[in-house]
Amino acid sequence: MINLDPVTTVMAFLLFGAFSVPFIANHRKNKKKAASLLQSLHSKAQELGAQLDQTETWRYLYGLGLDSSRKHLAYTGPDFQSTLIDLKEVKKVQPIRRTREIDSNGQKRSVLDEIYLEVSFTTQGKKPLLLEIYNQEQFSDLQGETLIADRWADLIQKLLH
């Protein structure tokens, strides 16, 4: 059996605590950011008479919410500006992926730069609205944004028909 003297045990607990504190603090800060983003999304929707029954946030910057009964879509992007879209005026929603080709050791590779949800309206002449889902200039890696864009496009398209 290993014998530990009290001084070693106390030092081990102190070092463990000192090592853990930044991770715990970061987790709490991120949890507050996510709650604030979700609250912002819900409050913007409620201001305009919508009740969100489905929501999703990611990267503590982006959020989507859907009021299925009144057919409204709420979006919050990296600028923290919330937008509410009346889906009764929407013809189609589709994910858009913007890529570029790079040459890597003689092989061409496609690199994903941006992902958007493109909202096309029924009103003639009204430009499609692009809702940013991912931007490579802000983040170096993907964390499921392609799946988020596909899932929400499908969800909204089903609601439109």
CSV table of C-alpha atoms in Angstrom, one decimal:
chain,number,residue,atom,x,y,z
A,1,MET,CA,0.0,0.0,0.0
A,2,ILE,CA,1.1,3.5,-0.7
A,3,ASN,CA,1.6,5.8,2.2
A,4,LEU,CA,1.0,9.5,1.6
A,5,ASP,CA,1.8,12.1,4.1
A,6,PRO,CA,-0.7,14.9,4.8
A,7,VAL,CA,1.5,17.6,3.2
A,8,THR,CA,1.6,15.7,-0.1
A,9,THR,CA,-2.1,15.1,-0.1
A,10,VAL,CA,-2.9,18.7,0.6
A,11,MET,CA,-0.5,19.9,-2.1
A,12,ALA,CA,-2.1,17.4,-4.6
A,13,PHE,CA,-5.6,18.8,-3.8
A,14,LEU,CA,-4.4,22.4,-4.1
A,15,LEU,CA,-2.8,21.8,-7.5
A,16,PHE,CA,-5.8,19.9,-8.7
A,17,GLY,CA,-8.1,22.8,-7.6
A,18,ALA,CA,-5.8,25.4,-9.2
A,19,PHE,CA,-5.7,23.4,-12.5
A,20,SER,CA,-9.5,22.9,-12.5
A,21,VAL,CA,-10.6,26.5,-11.7
A,22,PRO,CA,-10.0,27.9,-15.2
A,23,PHE,CA,-12.0,25.1,-16.9
A,24,ILE,CA,-14.9,25.5,-14.4
A,25,ALA,CA,-14.9,29.3,-14.9
A,26,ASN,CA,-14.9,28.9,-18.7
A,27,HIS,CA,-17.7,26.4,-18.6
A,28,ARG,CA,-19.9,28.7,-16.5
A,29,LYS,CA,-19.1,31.7,-18.8
A,30,ASN,CA,-20.1,29.7,-21.9
A,31,LYS,CA,-23.3,28.4,-20.1
A,32,LYS,CA,-24.3,32.0,-19.4
A,33,LYS,CA,-23.6,33.0,-23.1
A,34,ALA,CA,-25.8,30.2,-24.3
A,35,ALA,CA,-28.6,31.1,-21.9
A,36,SER,CA,-28.3,34.8,-22.9
A,37,LEU,CA,-28.5,33.9,-26.6
A,38,LEU,CA,-31.5,31.6,-26.1
A,39,GLN,CA,-33.2,34.4,-24.1
A,40,SER,CA,-32.5,36.9,-26.8
A,41,LEU,CA,-34.0,34.6,-29.4
A,42,HIS,CA,-37.1,34.0,-27.3
A,43,SER,CA,-37.6,37.7,-26.4
A,44,LYS,CA,-37.3,38.9,-30.0
A,45,ALA,CA,-39.9,36.3,-31.0
A,46,GLN,CA,-42.3,37.2,-28.2
A,47,GLU,CA,-42.0,40.9,-29.1
A,48,LEU,CA,-43.5,40.0,-32.4
A,49,GLY,CA,-46.1,37.6,-31.1
A,50,ALA,CA,-44.3,34.3,-31.7
A,51,GLN,CA,-43.8,31.4,-29.3
A,52,LEU,CA,-40.8,29.3,-30.2
A,53,ASP,CA,-41.4,25.6,-29.8
A,54,GLN,CA,-38.0,24.5,-31.3
A,55,THR,CA,-34.7,26.1,-30.8
A,56,GLU,CA,-31.0,25.4,-31.4
A,57,THR,CA,-27.9,27.4,-30.6
A,58,TRP,CA,-24.3,26.7,-31.5
A,59,ARG,CA,-20.9,28.3,-30.9
A,60,TYR,CA,-22.5,30.7,-28.4
A,61,LEU,CA,-23.1,33.1,-31.3
A,62,TYR,CA,-25.8,31.6,-33.5
A,63,GLY,CA,-29.4,30.6,-32.8
A,64,LEU,CA,-32.4,29.4,-34.7
A,65,GLY,CA,-35.9,29.1,-33.4
A,66,LEU,CA,-39.2,28.0,-34.9
A,67,ASP,CA,-42.8,28.7,-34.1
A,68,SER,CA,-44.6,25.9,-35.9
A,69,SER,CA,-48.1,27.0,-35.2
A,70,ARG,CA,-47.7,30.6,-36.4
A,71,LYS,CA,-45.0,29.8,-39.0
A,72,HIS,CA,-42.3,32.1,-37.8
A,73,LEU,CA,-38.5,31.6,-37.9
A,74,ALA,CA,-36.2,33.4,-35.5
A,75,TYR,CA,-32.5,33.8,-36.2
A,76,THR,CA,-29.7,35.3,-34.3
A,77,GLY,CA,-26.3,35.7,-35.9
A,78,PRO,CA,-22.8,36.6,-34.9
A,79,ASP,CA,-23.7,40.3,-34.8
A,80,PHE,CA,-26.3,39.4,-32.1
A,81,GLN,CA,-29.1,41.0,-34.2
A,82,SER,CA,-32.2,38.9,-34.1
A,83,THR,CA,-34.4,38.5,-37.1
A,84,LEU,CA,-38.0,37.1,-37.3
A,85,ILE,CA,-39.1,35.8,-40.6
A,86,ASP,CA,-42.8,35.1,-41.5
A,87,LEU,CA,-42.7,31.7,-43.2
A,88,LYS,CA,-46.0,32.4,-44.9
A,89,GLU,CA,-44.0,34.7,-47.2
A,90,VAL,CA,-41.3,32.1,-47.8
A,91,LYS,CA,-41.2,30.0,-51.0
A,92,LYS,CA,-38.1,27.9,-50.3
A,93,VAL,CA,-35.3,27.4,-47.8
A,94,GLN,CA,-32.1,25.6,-48.8
A,95,PRO,CA,-28.6,25.2,-47.4
A,96,ILE,CA,-25.8,27.0,-49.3
A,97,ARG,CA,-22.2,25.9,-49.0
A,98,ARG,CA,-19.5,28.2,-50.4
A,99,THR,CA,-16.2,26.4,-51.1
A,100,ARG,CA,-12.9,27.1,-52.8
A,101,GLU,CA,-10.3,24.9,-54.4
A,102,ILE,CA,-6.8,24.8,-53.0
A,103,ASP,CA,-3.7,23.0,-54.3
A,104,SER,CA,-2.1,20.9,-51.6
A,105,ASN,CA,1.0,18.9,-52.8
A,106,GLY,CA,-0.3,18.7,-56.3
A,107,GLN,CA,-3.8,17.6,-55.3
A,108,LYS,CA,-6.8,19.8,-55.5
A,109,ARG,CA,-8.9,20.0,-52.3
A,110,SER,CA,-12.2,21.7,-51.7
A,111,VAL,CA,-12.3,23.9,-48.6
A,112,LEU,CA,-15.6,24.9,-47.0
A,113,ASP,CA,-15.6,28.7,-46.4
A,114,GLU,CA,-19.2,29.5,-45.5
A,115,ILE,CA,-22.5,27.8,-44.8
A,116,TYR,CA,-25.8,29.7,-45.1
A,117,LEU,CA,-29.5,29.0,-45.1
A,118,GLU,CA,-30.9,30.8,-48.1
A,119,VAL,CA,-34.5,32.0,-47.6
A,120,SER,CA,-36.3,32.7,-50.9
A,121,PHE,CA,-39.5,34.7,-50.7
A,122,THR,CA,-42.7,34.5,-52.6
A,123,THR,CA,-42.8,38.2,-53.3
A,124,GLN,CA,-41.5,38.9,-56.8
A,125,GLY,CA,-38.3,41.0,-56.7
A,126,LYS,CA,-37.5,40.5,-53.0
A,127,LYS,CA,-33.9,39.3,-52.6
A,128,PRO,CA,-33.2,36.0,-50.9
A,129,LEU,CA,-32.1,36.3,-47.3
A,130,LEU,CA,-28.9,34.6,-46.3
A,131,LEU,CA,-28.7,33.4,-42.7
A,132,GLU,CA,-25.1,32.6,-41.7
A,133,ILE,CA,-24.5,29.2,-40.1
A,134,TYR,CA,-20.7,29.0,-40.4
A,135,ASN,CA,-18.0,31.4,-41.5
A,136,GLN,CA,-14.4,30.1,-41.9
A,137,GLU,CA,-13.0,33.6,-41.1
A,138,GLN,CA,-14.3,33.3,-37.5
A,139,PHE,CA,-13.8,29.6,-36.9
A,140,SER,CA,-11.1,27.2,-38.2
A,141,ASP,CA,-13.1,24.0,-37.8
A,142,LEU,CA,-16.6,22.7,-38.3
A,143,GLN,CA,-18.7,21.6,-35.3
A,144,GLY,CA,-21.7,20.1,-37.0
A,145,GLU,CA,-22.8,23.2,-38.9
A,146,THR,CA,-23.4,21.3,-42.1
A,147,LEU,CA,-25.8,19.0,-40.3
A,148,ILE,CA,-27.5,22.0,-38.6
A,149,ALA,CA,-28.1,23.7,-41.9
A,150,ASP,CA,-29.5,20.5,-43.5
A,151,ARG,CA,-31.7,19.7,-40.5
A,152,TRP,CA,-33.2,23.2,-40.3
A,153,ALA,CA,-33.7,23.5,-44.1
A,154,ASP,CA,-35.6,20.2,-44.0
A,155,LEU,CA,-37.6,21.2,-41.0
A,156,ILE,CA,-38.6,24.5,-42.5
A,157,GLN,CA,-39.3,23.1,-45.9
A,158,LYS,CA,-41.7,20.5,-44.4
A,159,LEU,CA,-43.5,23.3,-42.6
A,160,LEU,CA,-43.9,25.3,-45.8
A,161,HIS,CA,-45.8,22.5,-47.6
